[in-house]
Short mmCIF file of C-alpha atoms and ligand atoms in Angstrom, two decimals:
data_model
loop_
_atom_site.label_atom_id
_atom_site.label_comp_id
_atom_site.label_asym_id
_atom_site.label_seq_id
_atom_site.Cartn_x
_atom_site.Cartn_y
_atom_site.Cartn_z
CA MET Q 1 -54.58 34.72 9.58
CA ASN Q 2 -52.48 31.48 10.24
CA LEU Q 3 -49.47 31.77 8.67
CA ARG Q 4 -46.52 29.08 8.57
CA GLY Q 5 -43.96 30.87 7.07
CA LEU Q 6 -42.90 33.16 3.91
CA GLU Q 7 -41.22 31.45 0.74
CA LEU Q 8 -38.97 33.86 -1.04
CA ARG Q 9 -38.89 33.32 -4.56
CA ARG Q 10 -36.54 34.70 -7.74
CA ILE Q 11 -37.64 34.62 -10.91
CA ALA Q 12 -36.19 35.75 -13.98
CA LEU Q 13 -38.83 36.65 -16.49
CA PRO Q 14 -37.41 37.55 -19.92
CA LEU Q 15 -38.81 40.92 -21.50
CA VAL Q 16 -40.37 41.22 -24.97
CA SER Q 17 -37.99 43.89 -26.26
CA PRO Q 18 -35.44 45.95 -24.55
CA PHE Q 19 -37.04 48.75 -22.17
CA ARG Q 20 -34.57 51.81 -21.65
CA THR Q 21 -34.95 54.63 -19.61
CA SER Q 22 -32.53 57.73 -18.92
CA PHE Q 23 -30.89 55.22 -16.20
CA GLY Q 24 -30.89 51.97 -17.94
CA THR Q 25 -31.75 49.23 -20.08
CA GLU Q 26 -33.50 46.17 -18.79
CA THR Q 27 -33.68 43.04 -20.88
CA ALA Q 28 -35.60 40.77 -18.40
CA ARG Q 29 -37.01 41.16 -15.22
CA ASP Q 30 -35.30 40.04 -11.85
CA VAL Q 31 -38.60 39.41 -9.63
CA LEU Q 32 -38.54 38.73 -6.15
CA LEU Q 33 -41.99 37.23 -5.03
CA VAL Q 34 -43.07 36.50 -1.66
CA ARG Q 35 -45.43 33.78 -0.91
CA ALA Q 36 -47.28 33.30 2.33
CA ALA Q 37 -48.56 30.47 3.03
CA GLY Q 38 -51.35 29.32 5.68
CA ASP Q 39 -53.52 26.43 6.38
CA GLY Q 40 -54.86 25.67 2.66
CA ALA Q 41 -54.95 29.61 0.94
CA GLU Q 42 -51.61 31.43 0.52
CA GLY Q 43 -51.02 34.83 -0.57
CA TRP Q 44 -48.71 36.28 -3.23
CA GLY Q 45 -46.52 39.69 -2.99
CA GLU Q 46 -44.07 41.26 -5.47
CA CYS Q 47 -41.12 43.13 -4.94
CA VAL Q 48 -40.91 45.98 -7.50
CA ALA Q 49 -37.21 46.69 -6.85
CA MET Q 50 -34.50 46.34 -9.70
CA SER Q 51 -31.39 44.19 -9.63
CA GLU Q 52 -29.67 47.37 -9.58
CA PRO Q 53 -30.49 50.55 -6.78
CA LEU Q 54 -31.23 52.70 -10.39
CA TYR Q 55 -34.57 53.90 -9.84
CA SER Q 56 -34.33 53.87 -6.33
CA SER Q 57 -32.30 53.23 -3.58
CA GLU Q 58 -33.05 49.47 -3.28
CA HIS Q 59 -32.45 46.39 -5.18
CA VAL Q 60 -33.31 42.79 -5.24
CA ASP Q 61 -30.85 41.17 -3.07
CA GLY Q 62 -31.00 43.87 -0.41
CA ALA Q 63 -34.58 43.57 -0.77
CA ALA Q 64 -34.53 39.57 0.12
CA GLU Q 65 -31.46 40.17 3.01
CA VAL Q 66 -33.68 43.12 4.69
CA ILE Q 67 -36.97 40.75 4.47
CA ARG Q 68 -35.09 37.73 6.12
CA ARG Q 69 -33.40 39.56 8.62
CA PHE Q 70 -35.34 42.41 9.84
CA LEU Q 71 -38.98 41.85 8.71
CA LEU Q 72 -39.41 38.10 9.38
CA PRO Q 73 -38.77 38.60 13.01
CA GLU Q 74 -41.53 41.43 13.12
CA VAL Q 75 -43.90 38.68 11.53
CA VAL Q 76 -42.71 36.13 13.96
CA ALA Q 77 -43.23 38.40 17.13
CA LEU Q 78 -46.68 39.54 16.10
CA ALA Q 79 -47.85 35.88 15.03
CA LYS Q 80 -46.58 34.36 18.63
CA ALA Q 81 -48.59 37.36 20.25
CA GLY Q 82 -51.73 36.11 18.16
CA GLU Q 83 -51.86 40.02 16.54
CA LEU Q 84 -50.83 39.53 13.49
CA THR Q 85 -53.15 41.83 10.55
CA VAL Q 86 -51.93 43.42 7.93
CA PRO Q 87 -52.36 47.27 9.64
CA ARG Q 88 -50.82 45.70 12.79
CA LEU Q 89 -47.50 44.53 11.01
CA GLU Q 90 -47.45 47.43 8.54
CA SER Q 91 -46.82 49.55 12.26
CA SER Q 92 -44.58 47.57 13.46
CA LEU Q 93 -42.72 47.81 10.39
CA GLU Q 94 -41.97 51.19 11.21
CA ARG Q 95 -39.40 50.78 13.31
CA ILE Q 96 -37.57 49.32 10.52
CA LYS Q 97 -36.18 52.43 8.46
CA GLY Q 98 -36.58 52.71 5.25
CA HIS Q 99 -36.69 49.34 2.36
CA PRO Q 100 -40.61 50.47 1.01
CA MET Q 101 -40.16 47.94 -1.61
CA ALA Q 102 -39.30 44.83 0.68
CA LYS Q 103 -42.00 45.80 3.15
CA ALA Q 104 -44.81 46.36 0.25
CA ALA Q 105 -43.80 42.80 -0.72
CA VAL Q 106 -44.26 41.57 2.34
CA LEU Q 107 -47.32 43.07 3.39
CA THR Q 108 -48.91 42.42 -0.06
CA ALA Q 109 -48.59 38.31 0.61
CA LEU Q 110 -50.02 38.72 4.00
CA LEU Q 111 -53.13 41.04 2.33
CA ASP Q 112 -53.91 38.82 -0.34
CA LEU Q 113 -53.62 35.50 2.23
CA SER Q 114 -55.98 37.36 4.38
CA LEU Q 115 -58.26 38.53 1.66
CA ARG Q 116 -58.29 35.06 -0.09
CA GLU Q 117 -59.29 33.57 3.70
CA SER Q 118 -62.55 36.34 3.69
CA GLY Q 119 -63.15 36.03 0.22
CA THR Q 120 -62.72 39.80 -0.65
CA SER Q 121 -61.25 40.67 -3.63
CA PHE Q 122 -58.54 43.67 -3.81
CA GLY Q 123 -60.47 46.00 -5.06
CA THR Q 124 -63.74 46.04 -2.93
CA TYR Q 125 -60.98 45.91 -0.10
CA LEU Q 126 -59.13 49.32 -1.36
CA GLY Q 127 -62.32 50.65 -2.06
CA ALA Q 128 -62.39 50.88 -6.16
CA VAL Q 129 -65.31 52.29 -7.85
CA ARG Q 130 -64.50 51.04 -11.45
CA PRO Q 131 -65.14 47.32 -12.84
CA THR Q 132 -61.94 48.32 -15.19
CA VAL Q 133 -59.47 50.61 -15.71
CA PRO Q 134 -58.16 52.77 -19.03
CA ALA Q 135 -54.50 51.54 -19.64
CA GLY Q 136 -51.68 53.93 -20.61
CA VAL Q 137 -48.37 52.47 -21.70
CA SER Q 138 -44.78 53.71 -21.29
CA VAL Q 139 -42.59 54.09 -24.40
CA GLY Q 140 -38.70 53.38 -23.62
CA ILE Q 141 -35.60 55.48 -25.17
CA MET Q 142 -35.24 54.43 -28.85
CA SER Q 143 -32.51 54.15 -30.91
CA SER Q 144 -34.01 56.83 -33.74
CA ILE Q 145 -37.47 58.88 -34.20
CA PRO Q 146 -38.72 56.56 -37.15
CA GLU Q 147 -38.21 53.76 -34.64
CA LEU Q 148 -40.52 55.58 -31.68
CA LEU Q 149 -42.66 56.10 -34.37
CA ASP Q 150 -43.56 52.46 -35.38
CA ALA Q 151 -43.53 51.30 -31.58
CA VAL Q 152 -46.27 54.24 -30.86
CA ASP Q 153 -48.36 53.38 -33.90
CA GLY Q 154 -48.13 49.88 -32.62
CA TYR Q 155 -49.36 50.50 -29.00
CA ARG Q 156 -52.28 53.00 -30.54
CA ALA Q 157 -53.36 50.19 -32.32
CA GLN Q 158 -53.64 48.01 -29.81
CA GLY Q 159 -55.94 50.43 -28.16
CA TYR Q 160 -53.66 52.04 -25.45
CA VAL Q 161 -55.38 55.56 -24.42
CA ARG Q 162 -52.06 57.14 -23.12
CA ILE Q 163 -48.95 57.35 -24.06
CA LYS Q 164 -45.80 58.02 -22.12
CA LEU Q 165 -42.26 58.75 -23.70
CA LYS Q 166 -39.42 57.95 -21.19
CA ILE Q 167 -36.73 61.40 -22.07
CA GLU Q 168 -33.60 62.16 -21.05
CA PRO Q 169 -31.10 65.34 -22.53
CA GLY Q 170 -30.76 64.37 -26.39
CA TRP Q 171 -33.66 62.43 -26.54
CA ASP Q 172 -36.71 64.90 -25.68
CA VAL Q 173 -37.85 67.87 -27.45
CA ASP Q 174 -37.51 66.25 -30.73
CA ALA Q 175 -38.78 63.00 -29.90
CA VAL Q 176 -42.12 65.10 -28.71
CA ARG Q 177 -42.45 67.02 -31.33
CA ALA Q 178 -42.25 64.04 -33.86
CA VAL Q 179 -45.05 61.95 -31.80
CA ARG Q 180 -47.19 65.30 -31.65
CA GLU Q 181 -46.99 66.18 -35.49
CA ARG Q 182 -47.42 61.81 -36.28
CA PHE Q 183 -50.74 61.31 -33.83
CA GLY Q 184 -51.95 64.79 -33.68
CA ASP Q 185 -53.39 66.87 -30.83
CA ASP Q 186 -56.25 64.75 -29.56
CA LEU Q 187 -53.49 62.22 -28.21
CA LEU Q 188 -53.09 61.83 -24.72
CA LEU Q 189 -49.08 62.19 -24.31
CA GLN Q 190 -46.76 62.65 -21.09
CA VAL Q 191 -43.50 62.17 -20.56
CA ASP Q 192 -40.66 60.96 -18.04
CA ALA Q 193 -37.70 61.99 -16.97
CA ASN Q 194 -36.68 59.70 -14.17
CA THR Q 195 -34.34 62.36 -12.49
CA ALA Q 196 -32.12 62.89 -15.64
CA TYR Q 197 -32.32 66.80 -15.63
CA THR Q 198 -31.43 70.12 -13.44
CA LEU Q 199 -33.24 73.11 -12.78
CA ALA Q 200 -30.44 74.79 -15.15
CA ASP Q 201 -32.27 72.98 -17.68
CA ALA Q 202 -35.88 74.85 -16.92
CA ARG Q 203 -34.99 76.76 -20.29
CA HIS Q 204 -34.63 73.57 -22.32
CA LEU Q 205 -37.59 72.05 -20.75
CA ALA Q 206 -40.06 75.36 -21.07
CA ARG Q 207 -39.81 73.86 -24.92
CA LEU Q 208 -41.63 71.15 -24.25
CA ASP Q 209 -44.58 73.74 -23.59
CA PRO Q 210 -46.27 73.94 -26.69
CA PHE Q 211 -46.76 70.39 -27.10
CA ASP Q 212 -50.20 70.61 -24.66
CA LEU Q 213 -48.26 67.42 -22.42
CA LEU Q 214 -50.49 66.02 -19.80
CA LEU Q 215 -47.35 66.18 -17.30
CA ILE Q 216 -43.59 65.81 -16.98
CA GLU Q 217 -42.39 63.10 -14.55
CA GLN Q 218 -39.28 63.47 -12.20
CA PRO Q 219 -37.67 65.95 -14.23
CA LEU Q 220 -35.02 66.63 -11.14
CA PRO Q 221 -33.46 64.70 -8.49
CA GLU Q 222 -35.63 62.74 -5.69
CA ASP Q 223 -34.56 65.08 -2.90
CA ASP Q 224 -35.10 68.05 -4.99
CA LEU Q 225 -38.65 69.44 -3.68
CA ARG Q 226 -37.91 72.61 -4.10
CA GLY Q 227 -36.12 72.43 -7.66
CA HIS Q 228 -39.19 70.72 -8.70
CA ALA Q 229 -41.43 73.75 -7.31
CA ALA Q 230 -38.90 76.34 -9.16
CA LEU Q 231 -39.38 74.48 -12.28
CA ALA Q 232 -43.06 74.41 -12.07
CA ARG Q 233 -43.34 78.12 -11.79
CA LEU Q 234 -40.97 78.53 -15.03
CA ILE Q 235 -42.89 75.85 -17.44
CA ARG Q 236 -46.58 75.26 -18.49
CA THR Q 237 -46.49 71.50 -18.57
CA PRO Q 238 -47.77 70.29 -15.17
CA VAL Q 239 -44.88 68.85 -12.64
CA CYS Q 240 -45.90 65.41 -11.61
CA LEU Q 241 -43.59 63.67 -8.69
CA ASP Q 242 -43.01 59.98 -8.94
CA GLU Q 243 -39.31 58.79 -7.16
CA SER Q 244 -39.63 61.97 -4.68
CA ILE Q 245 -43.21 60.67 -3.23
CA THR Q 246 -42.10 58.01 -0.80
CA SER Q 247 -45.14 58.14 1.42
CA ALA Q 248 -48.38 60.09 2.11
CA ARG Q 249 -46.50 62.64 4.50
CA ALA Q 250 -43.98 63.20 1.75
CA ALA Q 251 -47.08 63.80 -0.79
CA ALA Q 252 -48.60 66.59 1.34
CA ASP Q 253 -45.22 68.44 1.52
CA ALA Q 254 -44.89 68.25 -2.61
CA ILE Q 255 -47.95 69.27 -2.79
CA ALA Q 256 -47.68 72.58 0.13
CA LEU Q 257 -44.59 73.38 -1.68
CA GLY Q 258 -46.36 73.49 -5.00
CA ALA Q 259 -43.52 70.66 -6.04
CA THR Q 260 -46.79 68.31 -7.87
CA SER Q 261 -49.98 68.86 -9.49
CA VAL Q 262 -50.40 65.24 -10.15
CA VAL Q 263 -49.06 62.75 -8.25
CA ASN Q 264 -48.00 58.90 -9.54
CA VAL Q 265 -48.75 56.70 -7.26
CA LYS Q 266 -46.74 53.56 -7.08
CA PRO Q 267 -47.47 50.88 -4.01
CA GLY Q 268 -44.02 49.48 -3.85
CA ARG Q 269 -42.54 52.94 -3.68
CA VAL Q 270 -44.51 54.08 -0.12
CA GLY Q 271 -44.43 50.51 1.54
CA GLY Q 272 -47.46 48.78 0.43
CA TYR Q 273 -51.34 49.50 -0.92
CA LEU Q 274 -52.30 50.54 2.68
CA GLU Q 275 -50.02 53.68 2.25
CA ALA Q 276 -50.86 53.83 -1.09
CA ARG Q 277 -54.35 54.66 -0.73
CA ARG Q 278 -53.00 57.03 2.03
CA VAL Q 279 -51.11 59.09 -0.71
CA HIS Q 280 -54.76 58.91 -2.81
CA ASP Q 281 -56.52 60.05 0.08
CA VAL Q 282 -54.08 63.15 0.52
CA CYS Q 283 -53.92 64.23 -3.12
CA ALA Q 284 -57.73 63.63 -3.20
CA ALA Q 285 -58.00 66.32 -0.38
CA ASN Q 286 -55.77 68.49 -1.87
CA GLY Q 287 -57.56 68.46 -4.97
CA VAL Q 288 -54.66 66.70 -6.72
CA PRO Q 289 -55.31 63.91 -9.81
CA VAL Q 290 -53.56 60.79 -9.38
CA TRP Q 291 -52.46 57.73 -11.55
CA CYS Q 292 -51.17 54.58 -10.99
CA GLY Q 293 -47.51 53.99 -11.66
CA GLY Q 294 -46.11 50.41 -13.00
CA MET Q 295 -42.45 48.49 -12.33
CA LEU Q 296 -42.74 46.09 -15.07
CA GLU Q 297 -44.99 43.93 -12.93
CA THR Q 298 -45.71 40.33 -13.11
CA GLY Q 299 -49.70 39.59 -13.33
CA LEU Q 300 -49.25 39.47 -9.38
CA GLY Q 301 -48.42 43.05 -8.86
CA ARG Q 302 -50.08 44.06 -12.14
CA ALA Q 303 -53.36 42.59 -10.18
CA ALA Q 304 -53.24 44.82 -7.38
CA ASN Q 305 -52.53 48.00 -9.25
CA VAL Q 306 -55.29 47.52 -11.47
CA ALA Q 307 -57.43 47.54 -8.26
CA LEU Q 308 -55.81 50.54 -6.59
CA ALA Q 309 -56.44 52.51 -10.01
CA ALA Q 310 -60.05 51.96 -9.64
CA LEU Q 311 -60.39 53.94 -6.41
CA PRO Q 312 -62.16 57.23 -7.30
CA ASN Q 313 -59.19 60.14 -7.37
CA PHE Q 314 -57.30 58.12 -10.04
CA THR Q 315 -58.68 60.37 -12.76
CA LEU Q 316 -55.82 59.81 -15.37
CA PRO Q 317 -54.66 56.80 -17.08
CA GLY Q 318 -52.14 54.47 -15.79
CA ASP Q 319 -49.32 52.86 -16.62
CA THR Q 320 -51.50 50.29 -16.10
CA SER Q 321 -50.39 48.30 -19.19
CA ALA Q 322 -51.70 44.54 -20.65
CA SER Q 323 -49.18 42.05 -19.77
CA ASP Q 324 -47.58 41.75 -23.58
CA ARG Q 325 -46.64 44.87 -23.05
CA TYR Q 326 -43.42 43.39 -21.32
CA PHE Q 327 -44.12 39.54 -21.10
CA ALA Q 328 -44.58 37.24 -23.93
CA ARG Q 329 -45.71 34.69 -21.31
CA ASP Q 330 -46.98 36.29 -17.86
CA ILE Q 331 -46.79 33.96 -14.43
CA THR Q 332 -50.73 34.77 -14.46
CA GLU Q 333 -53.46 34.52 -16.57
CA PRO Q 334 -52.40 37.74 -18.54
CA PHE Q 335 -54.23 40.99 -18.40
CA VAL Q 336 -55.76 41.72 -21.89
CA LEU Q 337 -56.74 45.58 -23.26
CA ASP Q 338 -60.55 45.48 -23.48
CA ASP Q 339 -62.53 47.54 -27.01
CA ALA Q 340 -62.07 50.61 -24.79
CA GLY Q 341 -58.45 50.38 -24.07
CA HIS Q 342 -59.29 49.02 -20.35
CA VAL Q 343 -58.20 46.48 -18.26
CA ALA Q 344 -60.42 44.86 -15.94
CA LEU Q 345 -59.98 44.15 -12.17
CA PRO Q 346 -59.71 40.34 -10.78
CA THR Q 347 -63.01 39.76 -9.24
CA GLY Q 348 -62.08 36.89 -7.46
CA PRO Q 349 -60.86 37.00 -3.60
CA GLY Q 350 -57.86 38.52 -2.50
CA LEU Q 351 -55.27 39.14 -5.86
CA GLY Q 352 -57.93 37.20 -7.95
CA VAL Q 353 -55.08 35.70 -10.09
CA THR Q 354 -53.13 32.42 -9.55
CA PRO Q 355 -49.65 31.84 -10.43
CA ASP Q 356 -48.85 29.26 -13.19
CA LEU Q 357 -46.85 26.95 -10.58
CA ASP Q 358 -45.37 24.54 -13.79
CA TYR Q 359 -44.27 28.64 -15.47
CA LEU Q 360 -42.92 29.51 -12.25
CA THR Q 361 -40.36 26.50 -11.43
CA GLU Q 362 -39.39 26.79 -15.06
CA ILE Q 363 -38.18 30.71 -14.18
CA THR Q 364 -37.45 30.54 -10.93
CA THR Q 365 -33.69 31.22 -10.13
CA ALA Q 366 -33.54 30.71 -6.39
CA THR Q 367 -36.08 29.55 -3.83
CA GLU Q 368 -35.93 30.21 0.13
CA TRP Q 369 -38.33 28.80 2.92
CA LEU Q 370 -38.72 30.88 5.71
CA PRO Q 371 -40.71 29.06 8.50
CA LEU Q 372 -42.64 31.00 11.40
CA SER Q 373 -41.67 28.52 13.78
C1 NPQ U 401 -41.08 54.67 -13.76
N1 NPQ U 401 -41.92 52.48 -15.15
O1 NPQ U 401 -42.39 55.19 -13.84
C2 NPQ U 401 -40.85 53.45 -14.16
C3 NPQ U 401 -39.85 52.92 -14.06
C4 NPQ U 401 -38.58 51.60 -14.20
C5 NPQ U 401 -43.67 51.72 -16.43
O2 NPQ U 401 -42.07 53.60 -16.84
C6 NPQ U 401 -37.15 47.12 -14.40
C7 NPQ U 401 -37.81 47.20 -13.47
C8 NPQ U 401 -37.08 48.01 -15.24
C9 NPQ U 401 -38.54 48.32 -13.09
C10 NPQ U 401 -37.40 49.87 -15.99
C11 NPQ U 401 -42.31 52.56 -15.86
C12 NPQ U 401 -37.87 49.29 -14.87
C13 NPQ U 401 -38.61 49.86 -13.79
C14 NPQ U 401 -38.07 51.64 -15.53
C15 NPQ U 401 -39.12 51.21 -13.33
O3 NPQ U 401 -40.41 55.68 -13.79
MG1 MG U 402 -41.30 57.56 -13.37
#
């Protein structure tokens, strides 16, 4: 891999509608892209951090600063030694603590560059076993139940095979009951609390038991593994961790404690696609099914997620929605649902999608060139 430098590009991509979760409402996606410039070829990585540290501790300005001040020098050192490969860089980056989303963006840009150079697709590299993956959709908190039912109806009409409702105290049991009553027992349905509850809410959350949910995602704080284990013993709905799963080791610990019986895999949260594959592997070894989460990715991040979601232990539909779930216009060729409610893995080299440079220019809010020398 012959790397000339990294370009940091910040874009503001409008959302089709505001997305409300227990931690806030987003109206546009503020995305940091990393472009790895080689000789001719280039690779792209998307940083999934939000503008503010509301989902996890990272945020976009912080990620950009970490990349330019702390990650770039590690890239430079390996390149100078003629030892720049993605696995080597991943180990070098271990001395920089935390910042998995910043690391994932850089590692993914370099992985994309090297796979484009060798003509290998992300899916082939990661070990995909399916050409398409089932698409679920995450439905934000609404201002009324009729509005929620309309939204779910629309997504079902589009072909989504699984619905995830965002919940918080005051928007949980009634919303789930209304959706279950309206759409019937066959609908694959799950909920995501993004840490909005405490263990004292266990009796309340047990009121979700009759609705046959696939899982409840991250009801308690990120660092509360024992709380999740205790909650799992008090409710029938399977507990699935998202925010808490920061590495393959954290996944193994959570499983050993009985804190999670399903795992949401998000590459940005664990520091990239190599660690995401290790999370998949450790869950598979423990008989724990996984699914691919989403962070409102553009077509670049979505391409990599869809490839990951085609690994064998991804046995539940992911938040691998079509591009138009979030964006009227994506920055790459859009991901679309097929007749079975699946999205197809790109088959070309690397991510297999290309950003539209004219559109990128239109929505770019800042760029910065970080040369290797
Ligand atoms: C989750 N995602 O599973 C996240 C959380 C999330 C698809 O539900 C801007 C950027 C807004 C990232 C809102 C889904 C976001 C975001 C929610 C991530 O917990
Ligand atoms: Mg989640």
